[in-house]
Short mmCIF file of N, CA and C in Angstrom, two decimals:
data_model
loop_
_atom_site.label_atom_id
_atom_site.label_comp_id
_atom_site.label_asym_id
_atom_site.label_seq_id
_atom_site.Cartn_x
_atom_site.Cartn_y
_atom_site.Cartn_z
N MET A 5 26.39 -71.05 -101.66
CA MET A 5 27.31 -71.54 -100.40
C MET A 5 26.64 -70.65 -99.19
N ASN A 6 26.43 -71.32 -97.90
CA ASN A 6 26.07 -70.78 -96.79
C ASN A 6 27.17 -70.05 -96.02
N ASP A 7 27.37 -69.04 -95.65
CA ASP A 7 28.32 -68.29 -95.10
C ASP A 7 27.90 -67.81 -93.78
N VAL A 8 26.79 -68.37 -93.28
CA VAL A 8 26.35 -67.88 -91.77
C VAL A 8 27.25 -68.32 -90.67
N PRO A 9 27.73 -69.47 -90.77
CA PRO A 9 28.79 -69.63 -89.53
C PRO A 9 30.03 -68.71 -89.88
N ALA A 10 30.41 -68.38 -91.04
CA ALA A 10 31.40 -67.49 -91.06
C ALA A 10 31.35 -66.17 -90.54
N ARG A 11 29.95 -65.74 -90.67
CA ARG A 11 29.68 -64.38 -89.97
C ARG A 11 29.52 -64.33 -88.66
N ARG A 12 29.33 -65.46 -87.81
CA ARG A 12 29.11 -65.47 -86.51
C ARG A 12 30.40 -65.45 -85.78
N TYR A 13 30.51 -64.73 -84.68
CA TYR A 13 32.00 -64.79 -83.91
C TYR A 13 32.07 -66.46 -83.31
N PRO A 14 32.99 -66.49 -83.14
CA PRO A 14 33.55 -68.02 -82.26
C PRO A 14 33.09 -67.95 -80.95
N ILE A 15 32.56 -69.08 -80.54
CA ILE A 15 32.19 -69.21 -79.04
C ILE A 15 33.08 -68.60 -78.10
N VAL A 16 34.48 -68.56 -78.18
CA VAL A 16 35.22 -68.13 -77.17
C VAL A 16 35.20 -66.59 -77.44
N ALA A 17 35.24 -66.03 -78.57
CA ALA A 17 34.94 -64.57 -78.64
C ALA A 17 33.38 -64.09 -77.97
N MET A 18 32.66 -64.85 -78.23
CA MET A 18 31.21 -64.54 -77.59
C MET A 18 31.40 -64.55 -76.17
N ALA A 19 31.90 -65.49 -75.71
CA ALA A 19 31.92 -65.83 -74.23
C ALA A 19 32.90 -64.56 -73.49
N LEU A 20 33.80 -64.34 -74.04
CA LEU A 20 34.59 -62.92 -73.70
C LEU A 20 33.82 -61.65 -73.80
N HIS A 21 33.30 -61.57 -75.04
CA HIS A 21 32.49 -60.28 -75.02
C HIS A 21 31.50 -60.22 -73.94
N TRP A 22 30.76 -61.34 -73.71
CA TRP A 22 29.66 -61.16 -72.59
C TRP A 22 30.04 -61.18 -71.20
N LEU A 23 31.20 -61.72 -70.95
CA LEU A 23 31.98 -61.72 -69.65
C LEU A 23 32.45 -60.21 -69.43
N ILE A 24 32.95 -59.53 -70.53
CA ILE A 24 33.52 -58.12 -70.38
C ILE A 24 32.23 -57.41 -70.16
N ALA A 25 31.34 -57.61 -71.01
CA ALA A 25 29.97 -56.60 -70.73
C ALA A 25 29.49 -56.87 -69.52
N ILE A 26 29.38 -57.94 -68.92
CA ILE A 26 28.83 -58.06 -67.63
C ILE A 26 29.78 -57.48 -66.35
N GLY A 27 30.95 -57.47 -66.72
CA GLY A 27 32.17 -56.99 -65.88
C GLY A 27 32.10 -55.45 -65.73
N VAL A 28 31.79 -54.98 -66.95
CA VAL A 28 31.78 -53.43 -67.03
C VAL A 28 30.40 -53.01 -66.09
N ILE A 29 29.54 -53.62 -66.38
CA ILE A 29 28.31 -53.29 -65.62
C ILE A 29 28.50 -53.28 -64.28
N ALA A 30 29.06 -54.56 -63.91
CA ALA A 30 29.08 -54.64 -62.39
C ALA A 30 30.18 -53.60 -61.88
N GLN A 31 31.11 -53.46 -62.72
CA GLN A 31 32.20 -52.33 -62.22
C GLN A 31 31.62 -50.79 -62.20
N TRP A 32 30.77 -50.62 -62.94
CA TRP A 32 29.78 -49.31 -62.82
C TRP A 32 29.01 -49.38 -61.54
N ARG A 33 28.37 -50.45 -61.29
CA ARG A 33 27.48 -50.55 -60.03
C ARG A 33 28.27 -50.38 -58.74
N LEU A 34 29.34 -51.07 -58.72
CA LEU A 34 30.52 -51.15 -57.79
C LEU A 34 30.88 -49.81 -57.23
N ALA A 35 31.39 -49.10 -58.49
CA ALA A 35 31.91 -47.62 -58.24
C ALA A 35 30.85 -46.65 -57.70
N VAL A 36 29.63 -46.94 -58.15
CA VAL A 36 28.32 -46.03 -57.58
C VAL A 36 28.02 -46.31 -56.03
N ALA A 37 28.15 -47.55 -55.78
CA ALA A 37 28.04 -48.06 -54.51
C ALA A 37 29.06 -47.68 -53.60
N GLY A 38 30.32 -47.98 -53.89
CA GLY A 38 31.44 -47.35 -53.17
C GLY A 38 31.43 -45.83 -52.89
N GLU A 39 31.01 -45.06 -53.82
CA GLU A 39 30.76 -43.51 -53.62
C GLU A 39 29.79 -43.31 -52.78
N ASN A 40 28.69 -44.35 -52.80
CA ASN A 40 27.62 -43.61 -51.86
C ASN A 40 27.33 -44.63 -50.56
N ALA A 41 28.54 -45.39 -50.12
CA ALA A 41 28.39 -46.31 -49.06
C ALA A 41 28.28 -45.41 -47.77
N ALA A 42 27.46 -46.28 -47.04
CA ALA A 42 27.06 -45.66 -45.58
C ALA A 42 28.17 -45.29 -44.81
N SER A 43 29.42 -45.87 -44.64
CA SER A 43 30.59 -45.70 -44.08
C SER A 43 31.71 -45.87 -44.91
N GLU A 44 32.86 -45.16 -44.28
CA GLU A 44 34.16 -45.09 -45.28
C GLU A 44 34.78 -46.65 -45.27
N THR A 45 34.36 -47.31 -44.25
CA THR A 45 34.93 -48.75 -44.11
C THR A 45 34.18 -49.64 -45.23
N ALA A 46 32.68 -49.52 -45.37
CA ALA A 46 31.92 -50.12 -46.28
C ALA A 46 32.62 -49.75 -47.60
N GLY A 47 32.73 -48.26 -47.93
CA GLY A 47 33.30 -47.85 -49.32
C GLY A 47 34.36 -48.42 -49.57
N ARG A 48 35.31 -48.65 -48.62
CA ARG A 48 36.81 -49.29 -48.92
C ARG A 48 36.62 -50.51 -49.25
N GLU A 49 35.60 -51.15 -48.58
CA GLU A 49 35.39 -52.65 -49.23
C GLU A 49 34.97 -52.89 -50.51
N ILE A 50 33.86 -52.04 -50.85
CA ILE A 50 33.20 -52.19 -52.08
C ILE A 50 34.07 -51.64 -53.22
N MET A 51 34.94 -50.84 -52.81
CA MET A 51 36.09 -50.37 -53.92
C MET A 51 37.09 -51.17 -54.06
N GLY A 52 37.35 -51.95 -52.92
CA GLY A 52 38.37 -53.06 -52.95
C GLY A 52 37.98 -53.99 -54.10
N ASN A 53 36.51 -54.49 -54.05
CA ASN A 53 35.95 -55.22 -55.01
C ASN A 53 36.07 -54.86 -56.41
N HIS A 54 36.06 -53.57 -56.64
CA HIS A 54 36.00 -52.93 -57.83
C HIS A 54 37.35 -52.75 -58.52
N PHE A 55 38.23 -52.67 -57.48
CA PHE A 55 39.58 -52.73 -57.98
C PHE A 55 40.04 -54.14 -58.46
N SER A 56 39.73 -55.16 -57.74
CA SER A 56 39.70 -56.71 -58.06
C SER A 56 39.00 -56.78 -59.40
N LEU A 57 37.90 -56.65 -59.38
CA LEU A 57 37.08 -56.81 -60.73
C LEU A 57 37.88 -56.23 -61.87
N GLY A 58 38.20 -55.02 -61.62
CA GLY A 58 38.89 -54.17 -62.78
C GLY A 58 40.23 -55.12 -63.23
N VAL A 59 40.88 -55.55 -62.48
CA VAL A 59 42.01 -56.42 -62.93
C VAL A 59 41.64 -57.72 -63.67
N ILE A 60 40.47 -58.10 -63.13
CA ILE A 60 39.88 -59.27 -64.06
C ILE A 60 39.34 -58.86 -65.38
N VAL A 61 38.75 -57.73 -65.41
CA VAL A 61 38.15 -57.37 -66.73
C VAL A 61 39.55 -56.92 -67.68
N LEU A 62 40.56 -56.38 -67.21
CA LEU A 62 41.69 -56.26 -67.97
C LEU A 62 42.33 -57.60 -68.42
N LEU A 63 42.26 -58.44 -67.70
CA LEU A 63 42.68 -59.76 -68.02
C LEU A 63 41.89 -60.41 -69.24
N LEU A 64 40.24 -60.31 -69.00
CA LEU A 64 39.67 -60.72 -70.00
C LEU A 64 39.68 -60.00 -71.41
N VAL A 65 40.06 -58.57 -71.24
CA VAL A 65 40.45 -57.67 -72.55
C VAL A 65 41.61 -58.32 -73.05
N LEU A 66 42.48 -58.53 -72.45
CA LEU A 66 43.73 -58.82 -73.09
C LEU A 66 43.62 -60.27 -73.69
N ALA A 67 42.81 -61.26 -73.09
CA ALA A 67 42.45 -62.66 -73.79
C ALA A 67 41.98 -62.35 -75.03
N ARG A 68 40.82 -61.34 -74.87
CA ARG A 68 40.02 -61.19 -76.27
C ARG A 68 40.88 -60.57 -77.20
N LEU A 69 41.90 -59.85 -77.13
CA LEU A 69 42.68 -59.19 -77.92
C LEU A 69 43.65 -60.45 -78.48
N ALA A 70 44.23 -61.20 -77.45
CA ALA A 70 45.01 -62.34 -78.00
C ALA A 70 44.04 -63.36 -78.79
N TRP A 71 42.90 -63.52 -78.40
CA TRP A 71 42.09 -64.39 -79.23
C TRP A 71 41.93 -63.95 -80.75
N ARG A 72 41.85 -62.45 -80.83
CA ARG A 72 41.79 -61.97 -82.02
C ARG A 72 42.92 -62.14 -83.00
N LEU A 73 44.01 -62.06 -82.57
CA LEU A 73 45.16 -62.43 -83.22
C LEU A 73 45.27 -63.88 -83.77
N VAL A 74 44.82 -64.78 -82.94
CA VAL A 74 44.72 -66.05 -83.22
C VAL A 74 43.52 -66.35 -84.24
N GLN A 75 42.42 -65.80 -83.70
CA GLN A 75 41.06 -65.95 -84.66
C GLN A 75 40.44 -64.70 -85.11
N PRO A 76 40.85 -64.08 -86.08
CA PRO A 76 40.34 -62.84 -86.63
C PRO A 76 38.83 -62.86 -86.64
N ASN A 77 38.14 -61.53 -86.46
CA ASN A 77 36.69 -61.26 -86.41
C ASN A 77 36.07 -61.70 -87.66
N PRO A 78 34.99 -62.28 -87.62
CA PRO A 78 34.15 -62.52 -89.19
C PRO A 78 34.24 -60.95 -89.71
N PRO A 79 34.18 -61.06 -91.07
CA PRO A 79 33.96 -59.95 -91.84
C PRO A 79 32.48 -59.17 -91.47
N LEU A 80 32.52 -57.88 -91.48
CA LEU A 80 31.40 -56.93 -91.44
C LEU A 80 30.20 -57.41 -92.78
N ALA A 81 29.14 -57.20 -92.47
CA ALA A 81 28.22 -57.30 -93.52
C ALA A 81 28.47 -56.50 -94.86
N SER A 82 28.44 -56.99 -96.01
CA SER A 82 28.87 -56.31 -97.03
C SER A 82 27.83 -55.22 -97.29
N ASP A 83 26.66 -55.20 -96.82
CA ASP A 83 25.64 -54.15 -97.38
C ASP A 83 25.61 -52.88 -96.27
N LEU A 84 26.66 -53.08 -95.25
CA LEU A 84 26.68 -51.89 -94.38
C LEU A 84 27.23 -50.61 -95.07
N ALA A 85 26.43 -49.50 -94.65
CA ALA A 85 27.11 -48.21 -95.27
C ALA A 85 28.34 -47.73 -94.57
N ALA A 86 29.21 -47.22 -95.56
CA ALA A 86 30.62 -46.78 -94.98
C ALA A 86 30.81 -46.07 -93.76
N TRP A 87 29.39 -45.33 -93.26
CA TRP A 87 29.61 -44.67 -91.84
C TRP A 87 29.34 -45.57 -90.97
N GLU A 88 28.58 -46.68 -91.09
CA GLU A 88 28.41 -47.81 -90.24
C GLU A 88 29.66 -48.63 -90.17
N ARG A 89 30.37 -48.73 -91.19
CA ARG A 89 31.57 -49.59 -91.12
C ARG A 89 32.66 -48.89 -90.04
N TRP A 90 32.83 -47.36 -90.59
CA TRP A 90 33.76 -46.49 -89.84
C TRP A 90 33.25 -46.48 -88.38
N LEU A 91 32.05 -46.42 -87.93
CA LEU A 91 31.60 -46.24 -86.63
C LEU A 91 31.70 -47.61 -85.68
N ALA A 92 31.67 -48.54 -86.45
CA ALA A 92 31.78 -49.87 -85.89
C ALA A 92 33.23 -50.16 -85.20
N LYS A 93 34.04 -49.70 -86.31
CA LYS A 93 35.48 -49.86 -85.97
C LYS A 93 36.11 -48.92 -84.87
N ALA A 94 35.44 -47.54 -85.03
CA ALA A 94 36.06 -46.81 -84.12
C ALA A 94 35.54 -47.06 -82.63
N THR A 95 34.25 -47.55 -82.67
CA THR A 95 33.72 -47.80 -81.43
C THR A 95 34.45 -48.98 -80.52
N HIS A 96 34.62 -50.10 -81.35
CA HIS A 96 35.47 -51.16 -81.00
C HIS A 96 36.75 -50.80 -80.40
N THR A 97 37.59 -49.82 -81.36
CA THR A 97 38.88 -49.49 -80.97
C THR A 97 38.88 -48.72 -79.53
N LEU A 98 37.88 -47.83 -79.34
CA LEU A 98 37.65 -47.00 -78.11
C LEU A 98 37.40 -47.74 -76.98
N PHE A 99 36.49 -48.99 -77.37
CA PHE A 99 36.20 -49.82 -76.16
C PHE A 99 37.79 -50.39 -75.73
N TYR A 100 38.51 -51.08 -76.57
CA TYR A 100 39.83 -51.32 -76.17
C TYR A 100 40.76 -50.63 -75.46
N ILE A 101 40.86 -49.43 -76.05
CA ILE A 101 41.68 -48.61 -75.40
C ILE A 101 41.19 -48.19 -74.05
N LEU A 102 39.75 -47.83 -73.83
CA LEU A 102 39.31 -47.56 -72.61
C LEU A 102 39.21 -48.88 -71.46
N LEU A 103 39.14 -49.89 -71.87
CA LEU A 103 39.17 -51.00 -71.09
C LEU A 103 40.60 -51.66 -70.70
N ILE A 104 41.54 -51.00 -71.49
CA ILE A 104 42.93 -51.26 -71.09
C ILE A 104 43.46 -50.35 -70.00
N VAL A 105 43.25 -48.91 -70.70
CA VAL A 105 43.83 -47.87 -69.83
C VAL A 105 43.19 -47.73 -68.62
N MET A 106 41.83 -47.73 -68.52
CA MET A 106 41.00 -47.43 -67.08
C MET A 106 41.62 -48.37 -66.14
N PRO A 107 41.87 -49.70 -66.22
CA PRO A 107 42.44 -50.55 -64.92
C PRO A 107 43.83 -50.12 -64.68
N LEU A 108 44.52 -49.83 -65.83
CA LEU A 108 46.07 -49.47 -65.70
C LEU A 108 46.09 -47.99 -64.80
N ALA A 109 45.11 -47.39 -65.28
CA ALA A 109 45.25 -45.91 -64.60
C ALA A 109 44.91 -46.09 -63.10
N GLY A 110 43.88 -47.04 -62.96
CA GLY A 110 43.58 -47.25 -61.36
C GLY A 110 44.80 -47.84 -60.70
N TRP A 111 45.56 -48.80 -61.30
CA TRP A 111 46.39 -49.47 -60.47
C TRP A 111 47.64 -48.46 -60.54
N TYR A 112 47.98 -47.40 -61.40
CA TYR A 112 48.84 -46.41 -61.12
C TYR A 112 48.52 -45.50 -60.11
N ALA A 113 47.12 -44.98 -60.10
CA ALA A 113 46.68 -44.19 -58.92
C ALA A 113 46.73 -44.81 -57.59
N MET A 114 46.38 -46.03 -57.56
CA MET A 114 46.50 -46.70 -56.18
C MET A 114 48.22 -46.86 -55.77
N SER A 115 49.05 -46.89 -56.79
CA SER A 115 50.44 -46.90 -56.53
C SER A 115 51.04 -45.52 -56.08
N LYS A 116 50.21 -44.54 -56.44
CA LYS A 116 50.81 -43.17 -55.98
C LYS A 116 50.37 -42.91 -54.54
N TYR A 117 49.38 -43.80 -54.07
CA TYR A 117 48.98 -43.73 -52.84
C TYR A 117 49.83 -44.82 -51.85
N GLY A 118 50.73 -45.58 -52.64
CA GLY A 118 51.39 -46.51 -52.01
C GLY A 118 50.87 -47.86 -51.79
N ASN A 119 49.99 -48.04 -52.44
CA ASN A 119 49.22 -49.49 -52.30
C ASN A 119 49.20 -50.14 -53.74
N GLY A 120 49.20 -51.42 -53.59
CA GLY A 120 49.01 -52.54 -54.84
C GLY A 120 47.82 -52.54 -54.72
N VAL A 121 47.28 -53.73 -55.57
CA VAL A 121 45.81 -53.96 -55.85
C VAL A 121 45.62 -55.46 -55.46
N ASP A 122 44.84 -55.85 -54.47
CA ASP A 122 44.58 -57.21 -54.06
C ASP A 122 43.55 -57.75 -55.02
N VAL A 123 43.68 -58.90 -55.53
CA VAL A 123 42.52 -59.34 -56.61
C VAL A 123 42.00 -60.51 -55.79
N PHE A 124 40.96 -60.11 -55.14
CA PHE A 124 40.06 -61.08 -54.54
C PHE A 124 40.88 -61.94 -53.45
N GLY A 125 41.83 -61.67 -53.13
CA GLY A 125 42.95 -62.56 -52.25
C GLY A 125 43.63 -63.59 -52.82
N ILE A 126 43.32 -63.54 -54.23
CA ILE A 126 44.14 -64.71 -55.15
C ILE A 126 45.26 -64.48 -55.24
N PHE A 127 45.72 -63.10 -55.69
CA PHE A 127 46.96 -62.83 -56.08
C PHE A 127 46.99 -61.06 -55.88
N ALA A 128 48.08 -60.44 -55.86
CA ALA A 128 48.21 -59.10 -55.76
C ALA A 128 49.06 -58.62 -57.08
N LEU A 129 48.81 -57.21 -57.31
CA LEU A 129 49.55 -56.68 -58.19
C LEU A 129 50.34 -55.64 -57.13
N PRO A 130 51.54 -55.53 -57.00
CA PRO A 130 52.29 -54.72 -56.25
C PRO A 130 52.31 -53.17 -56.66
N ALA A 131 52.45 -52.41 -55.75
CA ALA A 131 52.43 -51.01 -56.15
C ALA A 131 53.43 -50.67 -57.15
N LEU A 132 53.18 -50.13 -57.96
CA LEU A 132 54.30 -49.64 -59.08
C LEU A 132 55.31 -48.57 -58.35
N PRO A 133 56.47 -48.74 -58.91
CA PRO A 133 57.58 -47.83 -58.54
C PRO A 133 57.51 -46.55 -58.62
N VAL A 134 56.43 -45.79 -58.30
CA VAL A 134 56.24 -44.37 -58.47
C VAL A 134 56.21 -43.46 -57.38
N ALA A 135 56.59 -42.32 -57.34
CA ALA A 135 56.35 -41.43 -56.07
C ALA A 135 55.25 -41.24 -55.54
N ALA A 136 55.22 -41.17 -54.21
CA ALA A 136 53.77 -41.00 -53.49
C ALA A 136 53.48 -39.79 -53.70
N ASP A 137 52.11 -39.54 -54.30
CA ASP A 137 51.78 -38.23 -54.63
C ASP A 137 50.13 -38.51 -54.60
N PRO A 138 49.47 -38.03 -53.22
CA PRO A 138 48.12 -38.36 -52.98
C PRO A 138 47.28 -37.48 -53.89
N GLU A 139 47.72 -36.26 -54.18
CA GLU A 139 47.05 -35.24 -55.03
C GLU A 139 46.96 -35.82 -56.57
N GLY A 140 48.02 -36.40 -57.01
CA GLY A 140 48.18 -36.84 -58.18
C GLY A 140 47.49 -37.89 -58.51
N ALA A 141 47.21 -38.87 -57.34
CA ALA A 141 46.53 -40.22 -57.33
C ALA A 141 45.10 -39.59 -57.64
N SER A 142 44.57 -38.51 -56.95
CA SER A 142 43.22 -38.15 -56.75
C SER A 142 42.79 -37.62 -58.24
N ALA A 143 43.92 -36.81 -58.89
CA ALA A 143 43.34 -36.47 -60.20
C ALA A 143 43.43 -37.42 -61.30
N ILE A 144 44.10 -38.46 -60.96
CA ILE A 144 44.01 -39.63 -61.94
C ILE A 144 42.81 -40.42 -61.80
N PHE A 145 42.27 -40.47 -60.58
CA PHE A 145 40.95 -41.21 -60.23
C PHE A 145 39.95 -40.45 -60.91
N GLY A 146 40.12 -39.13 -60.89
CA GLY A 146 39.24 -38.23 -61.50
C GLY A 146 38.94 -38.36 -63.04
N LEU A 147 40.22 -38.55 -63.61
CA LEU A 147 40.22 -39.05 -64.95
C LEU A 147 39.61 -40.23 -65.22
N HIS A 148 40.10 -41.27 -64.28
CA HIS A 148 39.60 -42.62 -64.53
C HIS A 148 37.96 -42.50 -64.42
N ALA A 149 37.38 -41.74 -63.61
CA ALA A 149 35.87 -41.43 -63.39
C ALA A 149 35.40 -41.04 -64.60
N ALA A 150 35.94 -40.12 -65.43
CA ALA A 150 35.46 -39.56 -66.66
C ALA A 150 35.57 -40.80 -67.74
N ALA A 151 36.70 -41.28 -67.83
CA ALA A 151 36.69 -42.45 -68.72
C ALA A 151 35.48 -43.53 -68.41
N GLY A 152 35.34 -43.64 -67.30
CA GLY A 152 34.10 -44.54 -67.03
C GLY A 152 32.99 -44.06 -67.63
N ILE A 153 32.53 -42.81 -67.55
CA ILE A 153 31.37 -42.16 -68.09
C ILE A 153 31.37 -42.25 -69.61
N ALA A 154 32.70 -42.25 -70.19
CA ALA A 154 32.88 -42.22 -71.56
C ALA A 154 32.50 -43.55 -72.06
N LEU A 155 32.93 -44.82 -71.28
CA LEU A 155 32.86 -46.05 -71.49
C LEU A 155 31.24 -46.32 -71.42
N LEU A 156 30.79 -45.98 -70.74
CA LEU A 156 29.22 -46.02 -70.41
C LEU A 156 28.42 -45.39 -71.64
N LEU A 157 28.67 -44.44 -72.05
CA LEU A 157 28.11 -43.73 -73.16
C LEU A 157 28.51 -44.63 -74.60
N LEU A 158 29.87 -45.01 -74.57
CA LEU A 158 30.11 -45.67 -75.67
C LEU A 158 29.38 -47.21 -75.68
N ALA A 159 29.13 -47.63 -74.60
CA ALA A 159 28.36 -48.90 -74.51
C ALA A 159 26.98 -48.54 -74.97
N GLY A 160 26.41 -47.49 -74.54
CA GLY A 160 24.97 -46.98 -75.06
C GLY A 160 24.86 -47.09 -76.53
N LEU A 161 25.70 -46.48 -77.06
CA LEU A 161 26.08 -46.42 -78.38
C LEU A 161 26.04 -47.60 -79.13
N HIS A 162 26.83 -48.64 -78.84
CA HIS A 162 27.10 -49.87 -79.10
C HIS A 162 25.65 -50.45 -79.00
N ILE A 163 24.73 -50.52 -77.80
CA ILE A 163 23.55 -51.11 -77.69
C ILE A 163 22.71 -50.28 -78.57
N LEU A 164 22.60 -49.21 -78.87
CA LEU A 164 21.62 -48.64 -79.69
C LEU A 164 22.16 -49.10 -81.32
N GLY A 165 23.41 -49.42 -81.57
CA GLY A 165 23.62 -49.89 -82.91
C GLY A 165 23.21 -51.49 -82.86
N ALA A 166 23.21 -52.17 -81.95
CA ALA A 166 22.66 -53.54 -81.92
C ALA A 166 21.14 -53.43 -82.17
N LEU A 167 20.37 -52.41 -81.42
CA LEU A 167 19.05 -52.51 -81.59
C LEU A 167 18.62 -51.96 -82.92
N LYS A 168 19.25 -51.03 -83.62
CA LYS A 168 19.00 -50.48 -85.00
C LYS A 168 19.18 -51.66 -85.84
N HIS A 169 20.24 -52.66 -85.68
CA HIS A 169 20.38 -53.62 -86.67
C HIS A 169 19.17 -54.71 -86.52
N THR A 170 18.78 -54.69 -85.14
CA THR A 170 17.84 -55.91 -85.00
C THR A 170 16.30 -55.44 -85.22
N LEU A 171 16.10 -54.23 -85.07
CA LEU A 171 14.48 -53.58 -85.01
C LEU A 171 14.46 -52.84 -86.33
N VAL A 172 15.43 -52.16 -86.74
CA VAL A 172 15.18 -51.42 -87.99
C VAL A 172 15.68 -51.95 -89.18
N ASP A 173 16.86 -52.49 -89.31
CA ASP A 173 17.34 -53.00 -90.46
C ASP A 173 16.93 -54.70 -90.55
N ARG A 174 16.63 -55.03 -89.31
CA ARG A 174 16.22 -56.64 -89.37
C ARG A 174 17.53 -57.43 -90.06
N ASP A 175 18.53 -57.27 -89.83
CA ASP A 175 19.84 -57.88 -90.67
C ASP A 175 20.37 -58.96 -89.82
N GLY A 176 19.88 -59.32 -88.52
CA GLY A 176 20.49 -60.48 -87.86
C GLY A 176 21.74 -60.20 -87.43
N ASN A 177 22.20 -58.88 -87.38
CA ASN A 177 23.65 -58.50 -86.89
C ASN A 177 24.00 -59.07 -85.61
N LEU A 178 22.67 -58.71 -84.68
CA LEU A 178 23.03 -59.07 -83.43
C LEU A 178 23.52 -60.58 -83.12
N PHE A 179 22.95 -61.43 -84.06
CA PHE A 179 23.11 -62.91 -83.67
C PHE A 179 24.48 -63.22 -84.08
N ARG A 180 25.26 -62.36 -84.84
CA ARG A 180 26.73 -62.56 -84.80
C ARG A 180 27.62 -62.85 -83.42
N MET A 181 26.84 -62.33 -82.58
CA MET A 181 27.46 -62.33 -81.22
C MET A 181 26.78 -63.08 -80.04
N LEU A 182 25.79 -64.05 -80.65
CA LEU A 182 25.07 -64.85 -79.67
C LEU A 182 24.98 -66.35 -80.44
N PRO A 183 25.10 -67.26 -79.65
CA PRO A 183 25.18 -68.55 -80.14
C PRO A 183 23.80 -69.13 -80.53
N PHE A 184 22.81 -68.31 -80.83
CA PHE A 184 21.53 -68.85 -81.26
C PHE A 184 20.99 -67.62 -82.22
N GLY A 185 20.07 -67.88 -83.06
CA GLY A 185 19.53 -66.89 -84.10
C GLY A 185 20.32 -67.19 -85.20
N ARG A 186 19.96 -66.31 -86.24
CA ARG A 186 20.58 -66.53 -87.71
C ARG A 186 21.19 -64.97 -88.11
N PRO A 187 22.30 -65.00 -88.18
CA PRO A 187 23.16 -63.77 -88.65
C PRO A 187 22.87 -63.76 -90.36
N ARG A 188 22.41 -62.91 -90.93
CA ARG A 188 22.37 -62.64 -92.49
C ARG A 188 23.57 -62.75 -93.00
N ALA A 189 23.56 -63.41 -94.14
CA ALA A 189 24.76 -63.63 -94.95
C ALA A 189 25.09 -62.28 -95.66
#
């Protein structure tokens, strides 16, 4: 029996995966651009887009988690080593934690400045009912930035794993998350 379709992620999971990946890359570039903006006004505008996109990424991650409840992930290949299974599960768990905590921390920090988060003018998250604390907000943004670096390192590890499976193991694992190619059974 051919179990290739059972090893491939459903198209909804693929779309959410790649939209989140694109969002994370865009978030990284927006944060760097905002920090290096030519003026404070330009920096605020860029960071406004960063905050907006952060909410969109959070919604996509929550949609991805909801989808996983309805449609569990296909099983990992049976020939993976125990350390590969553990690393895959740990990496994905850390991704979800960071991708949920980071935007919530950003919203919390903005609330400590007394600001909500406008999401591209479509809707706004109001400021959370927390005490004003600019120093605390700044510290939270520092942790948020450190988590961003951790997220980028984790993404690098994820990419290295995909490359290992594609170029070294040649097991077709990458094609589980693509609508073309052939994942190995």
